[in-house]
């Protein structure tokens, strides 16, 4: 049956995977990615980010993102656009430009409008702003916040809505998988934006997790977000471990995946789950967390790990 087929039967919109352009030449990789019984949604891991799409001011390149959108369309898969306004993978012409508030507002509006218009009608969700909070719930220092205050958020959301009224607009962050200061700040901001009429439709929970460390409050937190009157999505799920992987770690990982999927199943407004690529072969984890890895449901040889069966069972 496959994870996407099961997720849809459970009332979800999709079960999906991130991918990246460089991986698409790997034929065995592409065959599984393209199977819409497994994946009903793709997220470009890098090719829609600011440094990939507007490397110089006003000069746009959509080719990398378009490759992934076309692939998804050919396979009957949705696309989550990732991501419009983020402090990272941001060209220095933006971060070090020394722009005043009015100019930076125009720069954000132009960037958001260009991307969202380019893929109008073809993107299910956009991650409009990404990782705007510190773990203590204060706003992260970034050129956007430091120049515009929190107003940069509504500037970005309004521009995105104007460019594609059909796309669902998300705020996305990490370390918001359990209750706590960061989740509270996120909820408070969403409440405030909605009260002010800012067009926001969803909260994305990245969920880059660690085996054995899944927050007991994951499901409660998800339900609290949904109770704000927005959709929620698990947008970048992986559950890493200290290598080497052992049968015992893989079994605990399967339990942790089950916990996360069960939480989404239990919250009607949790619309979908995206794993941050599907195979350990292309995971970002080992390059950032030395000595850790094996975070995904397929191993580096494309064999299904115990986590696959536990996800399927939770969706069955
Ligand atoms: O494309 C260049 C290549 O030309 C160059 O030779 C090579 C040398 O380092 O780098 C390549 O760029 C890398 C890029 O991925 C594409 O592979 C960057 O170094 C590398 O830093 C970048 O990592 C990405 C990371 O975001 C950067 O922030 C990961 O692939 C991507 O999976 C990861 O995704 C993020 C989400 O966007 C937001 N949430 C966290 C998540 C994991 O970090």
PDB file of C-alpha atoms and ligand atoms in Angstrom, residues 20 45-46 49 82 86 88-89 130-131 206 208 236 276 284, ligand 1:
ATOM      1  CA  UNK A  20      17.313  17.725  -3.589  1.00  0.00           C
ATOM      2  CA  UNK A  45      15.641  20.734   0.342  1.00  0.00           C
ATOM      3  CA  UNK A  46      17.587  23.698  -0.987  1.00  0.00           C
ATOM      4  CA  UNK A  49      15.927  29.091  -0.772  1.00  0.00           C
ATOM      5  CA  UNK A  82      10.591  25.962   1.269  1.00  0.00           C
ATOM      6  CA  UNK A  86      14.997  32.751   6.423  1.00  0.00           C
ATOM      7  CA  UNK A  88      20.203  31.223   6.767  1.00  0.00           C
ATOM      8  CA  UNK A  89      21.239  30.480   3.182  1.00  0.00           C
ATOM      9  CA  UNK A 130      11.436  29.907   8.878  1.00  0.00           C
ATOM     10  CA  UNK A 131      13.150  29.670  12.290  1.00  0.00           C
ATOM     11  CA  UNK A 206      10.243  20.624  11.672  1.00  0.00           C
ATOM     12  CA  UNK A 208      14.544  17.038  13.736  1.00  0.00           C
ATOM     13  CA  UNK A 236      11.085  17.976   8.293  1.00  0.00           C
ATOM     14  CA  UNK A 276      13.583  15.236   5.596  1.00  0.00           C
ATOM     15  CA  UNK A 284      21.864  16.199   6.141  1.00  0.00           C
TER      16      UNK A 284
HETATM   17  O1  LIG B   1      25.524  23.389  -3.443  1.00  0.00           O
HETATM   18  C1  LIG B   1      26.767  23.543  -2.749  1.00  0.00           C
HETATM   19  C2  LIG B   1      27.900  22.992  -3.570  1.00  0.00           C
HETATM   20  O2  LIG B   1      28.025  23.742  -4.750  1.00  0.00           O
HETATM   21  C3  LIG B   1      29.185  23.070  -2.734  1.00  0.00           C
HETATM   22  O3  LIG B   1      30.240  22.516  -3.425  1.00  0.00           O
HETATM   23  C4  LIG B   1      29.002  22.334  -1.425  1.00  0.00           C
HETATM   24  C5  LIG B   1      30.227  22.439  -0.513  1.00  0.00           C
HETATM   25  O4  LIG B   1      29.888  22.551   0.830  1.00  0.00           O
HETATM   26  O5  LIG B   1      27.919  22.903  -0.745  1.00  0.00           O
HETATM   27  C6  LIG B   1      26.694  22.802  -1.440  1.00  0.00           C
HETATM   28  O6  LIG B   1      25.713  23.442  -0.670  1.00  0.00           O
HETATM   29  C7  LIG B   1      25.255  22.705   0.445  1.00  0.00           C
HETATM   30  C8  LIG B   1      23.746  22.592   0.300  1.00  0.00           C
HETATM   31  O7  LIG B   1      23.205  21.986   1.445  1.00  0.00           O
HETATM   32  C9  LIG B   1      23.325  21.762  -0.915  1.00  0.00           C
HETATM   33  O8  LIG B   1      23.803  20.454  -0.797  1.00  0.00           O
HETATM   34  C10 LIG B   1      25.608  23.465   1.696  1.00  0.00           C
HETATM   35  O9  LIG B   1      27.000  23.446   1.893  1.00  0.00           O
HETATM   36  C11 LIG B   1      24.924  22.838   2.883  1.00  0.00           C
HETATM   37  O10 LIG B   1      25.122  23.681   4.024  1.00  0.00           O
HETATM   38  C12 LIG B   1      23.440  22.750   2.621  1.00  0.00           C
HETATM   39  O11 LIG B   1      22.836  22.116   3.734  1.00  0.00           O
HETATM   40  C13 LIG B   1      21.443  22.262   3.801  1.00  0.00           C
HETATM   41  C14 LIG B   1      21.062  22.974   5.090  1.00  0.00           C
HETATM   42  O12 LIG B   1      19.655  23.050   5.187  1.00  0.00           O
HETATM   43  C15 LIG B   1      21.673  24.364   5.140  1.00  0.00           C
HETATM   44  O13 LIG B   1      21.077  25.167   6.067  1.00  0.00           O
HETATM   45  C16 LIG B   1      20.817  20.883   3.799  1.00  0.00           C
HETATM   46  O14 LIG B   1      21.060  20.254   2.530  1.00  0.00           O
HETATM   47  C17 LIG B   1      19.314  20.982   4.047  1.00  0.00           C
HETATM   48  O15 LIG B   1      18.781  19.684   4.205  1.00  0.00           O
HETATM   49  C18 LIG B   1      19.082  21.774   5.320  1.00  0.00           C
HETATM   50  O16 LIG B   1      17.705  21.886   5.548  1.00  0.00           O
HETATM   51  C19 LIG B   1      17.312  22.607   6.719  1.00  0.00           C
HETATM   52  C20 LIG B   1      15.994  23.284   6.402  1.00  0.00           C
HETATM   53  O17 LIG B   1      16.121  24.093   5.249  1.00  0.00           O
HETATM   54  C21 LIG B   1      15.508  24.121   7.568  1.00  0.00           C
HETATM   55  N1  LIG B   1      15.445  23.315   8.786  1.00  0.00           N
HETATM   56  C22 LIG B   1      16.653  22.583   9.116  1.00  0.00           C
HETATM   57  C23 LIG B   1      17.102  21.714   7.946  1.00  0.00           C
HETATM   58  C24 LIG B   1      18.306  20.881   8.314  1.00  0.00           C
HETATM   59  O18 LIG B   1      19.420  21.686   8.572  1.00  0.00           O
END
